[in-house]
Coordinates of C-alpha atoms in Angstrom, one line a residue:
N247 CA 78.4 113.3 112.1
G248 CA 78.5 115.3 115.3
S249 CA 81.7 116.4 116.1
Q250 CA 82.3 116.6 112.6
A251 CA 79.2 119.5 112.2
E252 CA 80.2 121.1 115.2
A253 CA 84.1 121.3 114.0
L254 CA 82.9 122.8 109.9
I255 CA 80.9 125.8 112.3
K256 CA 83.6 126.6 114.6
S257 CA 86.2 126.1 111.7
T258 CA 83.3 128.5 109.7
I259 CA 83.4 131.0 112.8
D260 CA 86.9 131.2 113.3
T261 CA 87.5 132.1 110.0
F262 CA 84.3 134.7 108.9
G263 CA 83.9 135.7 112.7
Q264 CA 80.2 134.9 112.5
I265 CA 78.2 132.4 110.7
D266 CA 74.7 134.1 109.3
I267 CA 73.0 131.3 107.3
L268 CA 72.6 126.8 107.2
V269 CA 71.8 125.7 103.7
N270 CA 71.6 121.6 104.6
N271 CA 71.8 120.2 100.8
A272 CA 72.4 116.3 101.7
G273 CA 71.0 113.8 99.5
T274 CA 71.5 110.2 98.7
T275 CA 69.5 107.9 97.7
R276 CA 69.8 103.8 97.8
D277 CA 66.2 102.3 95.5
K278 CA 64.8 99.5 96.0
L279 CA 61.3 97.8 97.2
I280 CA 61.5 97.6 100.8
M281 CA 61.2 94.0 100.8
K282 CA 64.3 93.6 98.6
M283 CA 66.0 96.7 100.8
K284 CA 68.6 96.3 103.4
D285 CA 68.9 98.0 106.5
E286 CA 72.2 99.6 105.7
D287 CA 70.3 100.8 102.7
W288 CA 68.1 102.2 105.0
D289 CA 70.5 103.6 106.6
V290 CA 73.0 105.3 104.9
V291 CA 70.5 107.4 103.3
L292 CA 68.8 108.4 106.8
S293 CA 71.9 109.1 108.1
S294 CA 72.7 111.3 104.7
N295 CA 69.5 112.9 104.6
L296 CA 68.6 113.6 107.5
S297 CA 70.8 113.2 110.2
S298 CA 73.2 115.7 108.4
V299 CA 70.2 118.0 109.3
Y300 CA 70.1 117.9 112.6
N301 CA 73.4 117.5 113.1
C302 CA 75.0 120.7 111.6
S303 CA 71.6 122.2 112.7
K304 CA 72.4 121.8 116.1
A305 CA 76.3 123.1 115.5
V306 CA 75.1 125.8 114.2
V307 CA 71.8 126.7 116.7
R308 CA 74.0 128.3 119.4
P309 CA 76.2 130.2 117.9
M310 CA 73.3 132.4 116.1
M311 CA 70.7 132.1 119.4
K312 CA 74.3 133.8 121.1
K313 CA 73.9 136.4 118.1
R314 CA 69.5 136.6 117.8
S315 CA 70.2 135.9 114.5
G316 CA 70.2 133.5 111.9
R317 CA 68.9 131.5 108.6
I318 CA 68.3 127.5 108.3
I319 CA 67.2 126.3 105.3
N320 CA 66.9 122.7 104.6
I321 CA 66.6 121.1 101.2
T322 CA 63.9 118.1 101.6
S323 CA 61.8 117.1 98.4
V324 CA 58.4 116.2 96.6
V325 CA 58.9 112.4 97.4
G326 CA 58.9 113.6 100.9
L327 CA 55.5 114.9 100.2
T328 CA 54.0 112.2 98.9
G329 CA 55.7 109.2 98.5
Q330 CA 57.5 107.2 95.8
A331 CA 57.2 103.3 95.2
G332 CA 61.0 101.8 96.1
Q333 CA 62.0 105.1 97.7
T334 CA 60.6 104.6 101.1
N335 CA 64.3 105.2 103.0
Y336 CA 64.9 108.5 100.7
A337 CA 60.5 109.9 101.6
A338 CA 61.0 108.7 105.1
S339 CA 64.4 110.8 105.8
K340 CA 63.2 114.2 103.3
A341 CA 59.6 113.9 105.4
G342 CA 61.1 113.7 108.2
I343 CA 63.5 117.2 107.3
I344 CA 60.0 118.5 106.9
G345 CA 58.7 117.8 110.5
F346 CA 62.9 119.2 111.7
T347 CA 62.2 122.3 110.3
K348 CA 58.9 122.8 112.1
S349 CA 59.6 122.2 115.3
L350 CA 62.8 123.5 115.2
A351 CA 61.6 127.0 113.8
K352 CA 59.2 127.0 116.9
E353 CA 62.3 126.4 118.9
V354 CA 64.0 128.7 117.4
G355 CA 62.1 131.9 115.9
S356 CA 62.0 134.0 119.3
R357 CA 65.7 134.6 118.4
N358 CA 65.0 135.5 114.9
I359 CA 66.0 132.5 113.2
T360 CA 64.0 131.4 110.7
V361 CA 64.4 127.8 109.8
N362 CA 62.6 126.7 106.8
A363 CA 62.2 124.2 103.9
I364 CA 62.4 123.7 100.5
A365 CA 61.3 120.7 98.5
P366 CA 63.0 120.3 95.2
G367 CA 60.5 118.6 92.1
F368 CA 62.8 116.9 89.4
I369 CA 66.2 118.8 88.5
P370 CA 69.1 117.5 86.7
T371 CA 71.5 116.7 89.2
A372 CA 73.7 112.8 89.8
L373 CA 70.6 111.6 91.3
T374 CA 68.5 112.0 88.0
D375 CA 70.9 111.5 85.6
V376 CA 70.4 107.4 86.6
L377 CA 66.6 107.5 85.0
P378 CA 66.0 106.6 82.2
E379 CA 65.1 108.5 79.2
Q380 CA 61.7 107.4 79.4
Q381 CA 60.7 108.3 82.8
I382 CA 62.0 111.9 82.7
Q383 CA 60.0 112.7 80.1
A384 CA 56.4 111.3 81.6
I385 CA 57.6 113.6 85.1
I386 CA 57.4 116.1 82.3
E387 CA 54.2 115.4 81.2
T388 CA 52.8 115.2 84.9
T389 CA 54.6 118.6 85.5
P390 CA 52.1 121.5 84.9
V391 CA 55.0 123.9 83.4
G392 CA 55.7 121.1 81.2
R393 CA 59.7 120.8 81.8
L394 CA 62.8 119.9 84.8
G395 CA 62.8 123.1 86.9
T396 CA 67.0 123.8 87.2
V397 CA 69.8 124.3 89.7
E398 CA 69.2 128.3 89.5
E399 CA 65.6 127.9 90.2
V400 CA 66.4 126.2 93.4
A401 CA 69.4 128.5 94.8
A402 CA 67.2 131.2 94.0
A403 CA 64.7 130.2 96.4
V404 CA 67.5 129.5 99.1
L405 CA 68.2 133.4 97.9
F406 CA 64.7 134.4 98.7
L407 CA 64.2 132.4 102.0
A408 CA 68.3 133.7 103.5
S409 CA 67.3 137.5 102.0
D410 CA 65.7 139.8 105.1
E411 CA 62.8 140.1 102.3
A412 CA 61.9 136.6 104.1
A413 CA 62.4 138.0 107.6
F414 CA 58.6 137.1 108.4
I415 CA 59.4 133.1 107.0
T416 CA 59.3 130.4 109.7
G417 CA 58.2 126.5 109.6
Q418 CA 57.6 127.0 105.8
V419 CA 58.0 124.6 102.8
L420 CA 58.6 126.0 99.5
S421 CA 58.2 123.7 96.7
V422 CA 60.1 124.5 93.6
D423 CA 58.2 122.2 91.8
G424 CA 57.0 123.4 88.6
G425 CA 53.6 122.7 89.7
L426 CA 54.3 119.0 90.0
V427 CA 53.0 119.1 93.9
M428 CA 49.9 121.1 94.7
Q429 CA 48.8 121.5 97.8

């Protein structure tokens, strides 16, 4: 929630003197067809995946604006770009992050703060560990590079967007998906 995010940012600034980079990386699913989805399934996913981005970003914007620099990097998903049956809540939360990223980039860009998103494809994590092997093989077959991505590849994209080399990049969504979603 907002007060927890404020306390986290304050603690970080108290410890390190300033905050230069915020990476919003939260993700949970409660997959169900919408006819079977409960309000709680919707609320938990939107709160964890989208409201957390709002709360942490809101808490960090003022200190970043004061020092006239910062990087905010939001982790979304290719599902936020494509949608997925049984994931209306997850897709809505991840698509919401994309709209949030673009809007916030316009609000804070004049203060030398960049806001970008990374949309990973299928990366082996706790969220994908529950998928049946047959589904994973189908994903691999439809991914142009013919494999799943790695956590390290997503981390490399985060490092790039946090770097000085990315100072002129803002409001963008970088897909790290092996070509799964080509636009």
